[in-house]
């Protein structure tokens, strides 16, 4: 079962999994696992002697994840909880992993402190998070096109929870160090994301399952139609013979317990 988000994030997924390098027999915690894509991939790598727990707040997404795991006969298990205060077994996990799931913690130091306690002394933390909007065109191109039809948005606060909450390396290092992690490193991951064969398809990708989905969740139909027309027009400027691609910019973060 392949979701559009799986396609959109495939390059980041490959890169962050390679950095995490899960080994057979390891115990892994997948934070903000959503519909289970990365949890299932981690489970394949640790094998039947390992263990993988995916944790997320979304019951509907976890229902999808459990269905996928059952269909694949995966060892992956899932928990509906907040990683900030979930009572993890101390010192259990070799790897704490997340793909784009840690930028939204209301209290990131507390959240990562709790995750740190769940790791073995030899454990490691690996996650992907978005870099700044000035580089992340997968989101900012459709959002800029939609802006004239939406209420004014506050400027990006790089110290607050949100998509770009970990865009600045100094904040990532500060938060993780305060939570007890060591040897924090960040490396860039640049991806060319396919968003559609035509401008219409690319606009649908952004609106129905991409960066504008939450923004437009409560918009009336007139607004949605205006946004769709504007985004379609803007996407046409990115069209190439092989379709429409937008740049996505992530950090790959690694730290030790």
Coordinates of N, CA and C in Angstrom, one line a residue, residues 47-239:
X47 N 14.6 -7.4 11.7 CA 14.3 -8.8 11.6 C 13.5 -9.4 12.8
X48 N 13.3 -10.7 12.7 CA 12.4 -11.3 13.7 C 13.0 -11.3 15.1
X49 N 14.3 -11.2 15.3 CA 14.9 -11.1 16.6 C 15.0 -9.7 17.2
X50 N 14.5 -8.8 16.4 CA 14.5 -7.4 16.9 C 13.1 -7.0 17.3
X51 N 12.9 -5.7 17.5 CA 11.6 -5.2 17.9 C 11.4 -3.7 17.5
X52 N 10.3 -3.4 17.0 CA 10.0 -2.0 16.6 C 8.7 -1.5 17.1
X53 N 8.7 -0.4 17.8 CA 7.4 0.2 18.3 C 7.3 1.6 17.6
X54 N 6.1 1.8 16.9 CA 5.8 3.1 16.4 C 4.8 3.8 17.3
X55 N 5.1 5.0 17.6 CA 4.3 5.8 18.5 C 3.8 7.1 17.8
X56 N 2.5 7.3 18.0 CA 1.8 8.5 17.3 C 0.6 8.9 18.1
X57 N 0.1 10.1 17.9 CA -1.1 10.6 18.5 C -2.3 10.3 17.7
X58 N -2.2 10.0 16.4 CA -3.3 9.9 15.5 C -3.9 8.5 15.5
X59 N -5.1 8.3 16.1 CA -5.7 7.0 16.1 C -6.0 6.5 14.7
X60 N -6.6 7.4 13.8 CA -6.9 6.9 12.4 C -5.6 6.5 11.7
X61 N -4.5 7.2 11.8 CA -3.3 6.8 11.1 C -2.7 5.5 11.7
X62 N -2.9 5.3 13.0 CA -2.4 4.1 13.6 C -3.2 2.9 13.2
X63 N -4.5 3.1 13.0 CA -5.4 2.0 12.5 C -4.9 1.5 11.1
X64 N -4.5 2.5 10.3 CA -3.9 2.2 8.9 C -2.6 1.4 9.1
X65 N -1.8 1.9 10.0 CA -0.5 1.3 10.3 C -0.6 -0.2 10.7
X66 N -1.6 -0.4 11.6 CA -1.8 -1.8 12.1 C -2.3 -2.7 11.0
X67 N -3.2 -2.2 10.2 CA -3.7 -3.0 9.1 C -2.5 -3.3 8.1
X68 N -1.7 -2.4 7.8 CA -0.6 -2.7 6.9 C 0.4 -3.7 7.6
X69 N 0.6 -3.6 8.9 CA 1.5 -4.5 9.6 C 1.0 -5.9 9.5
X70 N -0.4 -6.0 9.7 CA -1.0 -7.3 9.7 C -0.9 -8.0 8.3
X71 N -1.2 -7.2 7.3 CA -1.1 -7.6 5.9 C 0.3 -8.1 5.5
X72 N 1.3 -7.4 6.1 CA 2.7 -7.8 5.8 C 3.3 -8.8 6.8
X73 N 2.5 -9.2 7.8 CA 3.0 -10.1 8.8 C 4.3 -9.5 9.4
X74 N 4.2 -8.2 9.7 CA 5.4 -7.5 10.3 C 5.5 -7.7 11.8
X75 N 6.7 -7.6 12.3 CA 6.8 -7.6 13.8 C 6.5 -6.2 14.4
X76 N 6.3 -5.2 13.6 CA 6.0 -3.9 14.1 C 4.8 -3.8 15.0
X77 N 4.9 -3.1 16.1 CA 3.8 -2.8 17.0 C 3.6 -1.3 17.1
X78 N 2.4 -0.9 17.5 CA 2.1 0.5 17.5 C 1.4 0.9 18.8
X79 N 1.7 2.2 19.2 CA 1.1 2.7 20.5 C 0.6 4.1 20.2
X80 N -0.6 4.3 20.7 CA -1.2 5.7 20.6 C -0.9 6.4 21.8
X81 N 0.1 7.3 21.7 CA 0.5 8.1 22.9 C 1.4 9.2 22.5
X82 N 1.7 10.1 23.4 CA 2.6 11.2 23.2 C 4.0 10.9 23.7
X83 N 5.0 11.0 22.8 CA 6.3 10.6 23.2 C 6.9 11.5 24.3
X84 N 6.3 12.6 24.5 CA 6.7 13.6 25.6 C 6.6 13.0 27.0
X85 N 5.6 12.2 27.2 CA 5.4 11.7 28.6 C 5.0 10.3 28.7
X86 N 5.1 9.5 27.6 CA 4.8 8.1 27.6 C 5.8 7.4 28.5
X87 N 5.3 6.5 29.3 CA 6.2 5.8 30.2 C 7.0 4.6 29.5
X88 N 8.0 5.0 28.7 CA 8.8 4.0 28.0 C 9.6 3.2 29.1
X89 N 9.9 2.0 28.8 CA 10.8 1.2 29.6 C 12.2 1.8 29.5
X90 N 12.8 2.2 30.7 CA 14.1 2.8 30.6 C 15.2 1.9 30.0
X91 N 16.0 2.5 29.2 CA 17.2 1.8 28.7 C 16.8 0.6 27.8
X92 N 15.7 0.6 27.1 CA 15.3 -0.5 26.3 C 15.8 -0.4 24.8
X93 N 15.9 0.8 24.3 CA 16.0 0.9 22.8 C 17.4 1.2 22.4
X94 N 17.8 0.6 21.3 CA 19.1 0.8 20.6 C 19.0 2.1 19.8
X95 N 17.9 2.3 19.2 CA 17.7 3.4 18.2 C 16.3 4.1 18.5
X96 N 16.4 5.4 18.6 CA 15.2 6.3 18.5 C 15.2 7.0 17.1
X97 N 14.1 6.8 16.4 CA 14.1 7.2 15.0 C 12.9 8.1 14.7
X98 N 13.0 9.0 13.8 CA 11.8 9.8 13.4 C 12.0 10.4 12.0
X99 N 11.0 10.3 11.2 CA 11.0 11.0 9.9 C 10.0 12.1 10.0
X100 N 10.4 13.3 10.2 CA 9.6 14.5 10.2 C 8.5 14.5 11.2
X101 N 8.8 13.9 12.4 CA 7.8 13.7 13.4 C 8.1 14.4 14.7
X102 N 9.3 15.1 14.8 CA 9.7 15.7 16.1 C 9.6 17.2 16.2
X103 N 9.3 17.9 15.1 CA 9.3 19.3 15.1 C 8.1 20.0 15.8
X104 N 7.1 19.1 16.2 CA 5.9 19.7 16.7 C 5.7 19.5 18.2
X105 N 6.8 19.1 18.9 CA 6.7 18.9 20.3 C 6.5 20.3 21.0
X106 N 5.5 20.4 21.9 CA 5.3 21.7 22.6 C 6.5 22.0 23.5
X107 N 7.0 21.0 24.1 CA 8.2 21.1 25.0 C 9.3 20.2 24.5
X108 N 10.1 20.5 23.5 CA 11.0 19.6 22.9 C 12.1 19.1 23.9
X109 N 12.5 19.9 24.9 CA 13.5 19.4 25.8 C 12.9 18.3 26.7
X110 N 11.7 18.4 27.1 CA 11.1 17.4 27.9 C 10.8 16.1 27.1
X111 N 10.4 16.3 25.8 CA 10.1 15.2 25.0 C 11.4 14.4 24.7
X112 N 12.5 15.1 24.3 CA 13.7 14.4 24.0 C 14.4 13.8 25.3
X113 N 14.1 14.4 26.4 CA 14.6 13.9 27.7 C 14.0 12.5 28.0
X114 N 12.7 12.5 27.7 CA 11.9 11.2 27.9 C 12.4 10.2 26.9
X115 N 12.7 10.5 25.7 CA 13.2 9.6 24.7 C 14.6 9.2 25.1
X116 N 15.4 10.1 25.6 CA 16.8 9.8 26.0 C 16.8 8.7 27.1
X117 N 15.8 8.8 28.0 CA 15.7 7.8 29.1 C 15.4 6.4 28.5
X118 N 14.7 6.4 27.4 CA 14.3 5.1 26.8 C 15.4 4.4 26.1
X119 N 16.5 5.1 25.8 CA 17.6 4.5 25.1 C 18.6 3.8 26.0
X120 N 19.3 2.8 25.4 CA 20.4 2.2 26.1 C 21.5 3.2 26.2
X121 N 22.5 3.0 27.1 CA 23.7 3.9 27.1 C 24.4 4.0 25.8
X122 N 24.4 2.9 25.1 CA 25.0 2.9 23.7 C 24.1 3.3 22.6
X123 N 22.9 3.8 23.0 CA 21.8 4.0 22.0 C 22.1 5.3 21.2
X124 N 21.3 5.5 20.1 CA 21.5 6.6 19.2 C 20.1 7.1 18.8
X125 N 20.1 8.4 18.5 CA 19.0 9.1 18.0 C 19.2 9.6 16.6
X126 N 18.3 9.3 15.6 CA 18.4 9.7 14.3 C 17.1 10.2 13.8
X127 N 17.0 11.4 13.2 CA 15.8 11.9 12.7 C 16.0 12.8 11.5
X128 N 14.9 13.0 10.8 CA 14.9 14.0 9.7 C 13.9 15.1 10.1
X129 N 14.3 16.3 9.8 CA 13.4 17.5 10.0 C 13.7 18.5 8.8
X130 N 12.7 19.3 8.6 CA 12.8 20.3 7.5 C 13.8 21.4 7.8
X131 N 14.5 21.8 6.7 CA 15.3 23.0 6.8 C 14.3 24.2 6.6
X132 N 14.9 25.4 6.4 CA 14.1 26.6 6.4 C 13.3 26.8 5.1
X133 N 12.3 27.6 5.1 CA 11.4 27.8 4.0 C 12.1 28.4 2.8
X134 N 13.2 29.1 3.0 CA 14.0 29.7 1.9 C 14.6 28.6 1.0
X135 N 14.6 27.3 1.5 CA 15.2 26.2 0.7 C 14.1 25.2 0.4
X136 N 13.0 25.2 1.1 CA 12.1 24.1 1.0 C 10.9 24.4 0.1
X137 N 11.2 24.4 -1.2 CA 10.2 24.9 -2.2 C 9.0 23.9 -2.3
X138 N 9.1 22.7 -1.9 CA 8.0 21.8 -2.0 C 6.8 22.3 -1.2
X139 N 7.1 23.1 -0.2 CA 6.0 23.7 0.6 C 5.8 25.1 0.2
X140 N 6.9 25.9 0.1 CA 6.7 27.3 -0.1 C 6.2 27.8 -1.4
X141 N 6.4 27.1 -2.5 CA 5.9 27.5 -3.8 C 4.4 27.4 -3.8
X142 N 3.7 26.3 -3.4 CA 2.3 26.3 -3.4 C 1.7 27.3 -2.3
X143 N 2.4 27.4 -1.2 CA 1.9 28.3 -0.2 C 1.9 29.7 -0.6
X144 N 2.9 30.1 -1.3 CA 3.0 31.5 -1.8 C 1.9 31.8 -2.8
X145 N 1.6 30.8 -3.6 CA 0.5 31.0 -4.6 C -0.8 31.1 -3.9
X146 N -1.0 30.4 -2.8 CA -2.3 30.4 -2.1 C -2.5 31.6 -1.2
X147 N -1.4 32.3 -0.8 CA -1.4 33.3 0.2 C -2.4 34.4 -0.1
X148 N -2.6 34.9 -1.3 CA -3.6 36.0 -1.5 C -5.0 35.7 -1.1
X149 N -5.4 34.4 -1.0 CA -6.7 34.0 -0.8 C -7.0 33.5 0.6
X150 N -5.9 33.6 1.5 CA -6.0 33.1 2.8 C -5.8 34.2 3.9
X151 N -6.3 34.0 5.1 CA -6.0 35.0 6.1 C -4.5 35.2 6.3
X152 N -4.1 36.3 6.8 CA -2.6 36.6 7.0 C -2.0 35.6 7.9
X153 N -0.9 35.1 7.5 CA -0.2 34.1 8.4 C 0.9 34.8 9.1
X154 N 1.1 34.4 10.4 CA 2.2 35.1 11.2 C 3.6 34.6 10.6
X155 N 4.6 35.4 10.8 CA 5.9 35.0 10.3 C 6.4 33.7 10.9
X156 N 7.3 33.0 10.3 CA 7.8 31.8 10.8 C 8.5 32.0 12.1
X157 N 8.2 31.3 13.2 CA 8.9 31.4 14.4 C 9.8 30.1 14.5
X158 N 11.1 30.3 14.4 CA 12.0 29.1 14.3 C 12.2 28.5 15.7
X159 N 11.7 29.2 16.8 CA 11.8 28.7 18.1 C 10.5 28.0 18.6
X160 N 9.5 27.9 17.8 CA 8.2 27.4 18.2 C 7.9 26.1 17.5
X161 N 7.0 25.3 18.1 CA 6.6 24.1 17.4 C 6.0 24.3 16.0
X162 N 6.3 23.5 15.1 CA 5.8 23.7 13.7 C 6.8 23.1 12.7
X163 N 6.4 23.2 11.4 CA 7.1 22.5 10.4 C 8.6 22.9 10.4
X164 N 8.8 24.2 10.7 CA 10.2 24.7 10.6 C 10.8 24.9 12.0
X165 N 10.3 24.2 13.0 CA 10.7 24.4 14.4 C 12.1 24.0 14.6
X166 N 12.6 23.1 13.7 CA 14.0 22.6 13.9 C 14.9 23.0 12.6
X167 N 14.5 24.1 12.0 CA 15.2 24.5 10.8 C 16.5 25.0 11.0
X168 N 16.8 25.6 12.3 CA 18.0 26.2 12.6 C 18.9 25.3 13.4
X169 N 20.1 24.9 12.9 CA 21.0 23.9 13.6 C 21.3 24.3 15.0
X170 N 21.4 25.6 15.3 CA 21.8 25.9 16.7 C 20.7 25.5 17.6
X171 N 19.4 25.6 17.2 CA 18.3 25.2 18.1 C 18.3 23.7 18.3
X172 N 18.5 23.0 17.2 CA 18.5 21.5 17.3 C 19.6 21.1 18.3
X173 N 20.8 21.6 18.2 CA 21.9 21.2 19.1 C 21.6 21.6 20.5
X174 N 21.0 22.8 20.7 CA 20.7 23.3 22.0 C 19.7 22.4 22.7
X175 N 18.6 22.1 22.0 CA 17.5 21.2 22.6 C 18.1 19.8 22.9
X176 N 18.8 19.2 22.0 CA 19.2 17.8 22.2 C 20.3 17.8 23.3
X177 N 21.2 18.8 23.4 CA 22.2 18.8 24.4 C 21.5 19.0 25.8
X178 N 20.5 19.8 25.9 CA 19.8 20.0 27.2 C 19.0 18.8 27.6
X179 N 18.6 18.0 26.6 CA 17.9 16.7 26.9 C 18.8 15.6 27.2
X180 N 20.2 15.8 27.2 CA 21.1 14.8 27.6 C 21.8 14.1 26.4
X181 N 21.6 14.5 25.2 CA 22.3 13.8 24.1 C 23.7 14.4 23.9
X182 N 24.5 13.6 23.2 CA 25.9 14.1 22.9 C 26.2 13.9 21.4
X183 N 27.3 14.5 21.0 CA 27.8 14.2 19.6 C 26.7 14.5 18.6
X184 N 26.0 15.7 18.7 CA 25.0 16.0 17.8 C 25.6 16.5 16.4
X185 N 25.1 15.9 15.3 CA 25.6 16.3 14.0 C 24.4 16.5 13.1
X186 N 24.5 17.4 12.1 CA 23.5 17.6 11.1 C 24.1 17.6 9.8
X187 N 23.4 17.0 8.8 CA 23.9 17.0 7.4 C 22.7 17.3 6.5
X188 N 23.0 18.0 5.4 CA 21.9 18.3 4.5 C 21.4 17.2 3.7
X189 N 20.1 17.1 3.4 CA 19.5 16.2 2.5 C 18.7 17.0 1.5
X190 N 19.1 17.0 0.3 CA 18.3 17.7 -0.7 C 17.6 16.7 -1.6
X191 N 16.3 16.9 -1.8 CA 15.5 16.0 -2.6 C 14.8 16.7 -3.7
X192 N 14.6 16.0 -4.8 CA 13.8 16.5 -6.0 C 12.5 15.7 -6.0
X193 N 11.5 16.4 -5.5 CA 10.2 15.6 -5.3 C 9.3 15.8 -6.5
X194 N 8.9 14.6 -7.0 CA 7.9 14.6 -8.1 C 6.5 14.9 -7.5
X195 N 5.8 16.0 -8.1 CA 4.5 16.4 -7.6 C 3.4 16.2 -8.6
X196 N 3.7 15.9 -9.8 CA 2.7 15.6 -10.8 C 3.2 15.7 -12.2
X197 N 2.4 15.1 -13.1 CA 2.7 15.1 -14.5 C 2.3 16.4 -15.2
X198 N 1.2 17.0 -14.6 CA 0.6 18.2 -15.2 C 0.5 19.2 -14.0
X199 N 0.3 20.5 -14.4 CA 0.0 21.5 -13.3 C -1.2 21.2 -12.5
X200 N -2.2 20.6 -13.1 CA -3.4 20.3 -12.4 C -3.1 19.2 -11.4
X201 N -2.4 18.2 -11.8 CA -2.0 17.1 -10.9 C -1.1 17.6 -9.8
X202 N -0.2 18.5 -10.1 CA 0.7 19.0 -9.0 C -0.1 19.8 -8.0
X203 N -1.1 20.6 -8.5 CA -1.9 21.4 -7.6 C -2.7 20.5 -6.6
X204 N -3.2 19.4 -7.2 CA -4.0 18.4 -6.4 C -3.0 17.8 -5.3
X205 N -1.8 17.5 -5.7 CA -0.9 16.9 -4.8 C -0.6 17.9 -3.6
X206 N -0.5 19.2 -3.9 CA -0.2 20.1 -2.8 C -1.4 20.4 -1.9
X207 N -2.6 20.3 -2.5 CA -3.8 20.7 -1.8 C -4.5 19.5 -1.1
X208 N -4.5 18.3 -1.7 CA -5.2 17.2 -1.2 C -4.4 16.3 -0.2
X209 N -3.1 16.4 -0.4 CA -2.3 15.5 0.5 C -1.0 16.1 0.8
X210 N -0.7 17.4 0.5 CA 0.6 18.0 0.7 C 0.6 19.1 1.6
X211 N 1.4 20.1 1.4 CA 1.6 21.2 2.4 C 0.4 22.1 2.6
X212 N -0.6 22.1 1.7 CA -1.7 23.0 1.9 C -3.0 22.2 2.5
X213 N -2.8 20.9 2.7 CA -4.0 20.1 3.1 C -4.5 20.7 4.5
X214 N -3.6 20.9 5.5 CA -4.1 21.3 6.8 C -4.5 22.8 6.7
X215 N -3.8 23.6 5.9 CA -4.2 25.0 5.8 C -5.6 25.2 5.3
X216 N -6.0 24.4 4.3 CA -7.3 24.5 3.7 C -8.4 23.6 4.3
X217 N -8.1 23.0 5.4 CA -9.0 22.0 6.0 C -10.4 22.6 6.3
X218 N -10.4 23.9 6.7 CA -11.7 24.5 7.1 C -12.1 25.6 6.1
X219 N -11.4 25.7 4.9 CA -11.8 26.7 3.9 C -13.1 26.3 3.2
X220 N -13.8 27.4 2.8 CA -15.0 27.1 2.0 C -14.7 26.8 0.6
X221 N -15.6 26.3 -0.1 CA -15.4 25.8 -1.5 C -14.9 26.9 -2.4
X222 N -15.4 28.1 -2.3 CA -15.0 29.2 -3.1 C -13.5 29.5 -3.0
X223 N -13.1 29.5 -1.7 CA -11.7 29.7 -1.4 C -10.8 28.6 -2.0
X224 N -11.3 27.4 -1.8 CA -10.5 26.3 -2.3 C -10.4 26.3 -3.8
X225 N -11.4 26.7 -4.5 CA -11.4 26.8 -6.0 C -10.4 27.9 -6.4
X226 N -10.4 29.0 -5.7 CA -9.4 30.1 -6.1 C -8.0 29.7 -5.8
X227 N -7.8 29.0 -4.7 CA -6.4 28.5 -4.4 C -6.0 27.5 -5.4
X228 N -6.9 26.6 -5.8 CA -6.5 25.5 -6.7 C -6.1 26.2 -8.1
X229 N -6.9 27.2 -8.5 CA -6.6 27.8 -9.8 C -5.2 28.5 -9.7
X230 N -4.9 29.2 -8.6 CA -3.7 29.9 -8.4 C -2.5 29.0 -8.3
X231 N -2.6 27.9 -7.6 CA -1.6 26.9 -7.5 C -1.3 26.2 -8.8
X232 N -2.4 25.9 -9.5 CA -2.2 25.3 -10.8 C -1.4 26.2 -11.8
X233 N -1.8 27.5 -11.8 CA -1.0 28.5 -12.6 C 0.4 28.5 -12.2
X234 N 0.7 28.5 -10.9 CA 2.1 28.6 -10.4 C 2.9 27.4 -10.8
X235 N 2.2 26.2 -10.7 CA 2.9 25.0 -10.9 C 3.3 24.9 -12.4
X236 N 2.5 25.5 -13.3 CA 2.8 25.4 -14.7 C 4.1 26.0 -15.0
X237 N 4.6 27.0 -14.2 CA 5.9 27.6 -14.4 C 7.1 26.6 -14.0
X238 N 6.8 25.6 -13.3 CA 7.8 24.6 -13.0 C 7.8 23.4 -13.9
X239 N 6.9 23.3 -14.9 CA 6.7 22.2 -15.7 C 7.9 21.9 -16.5

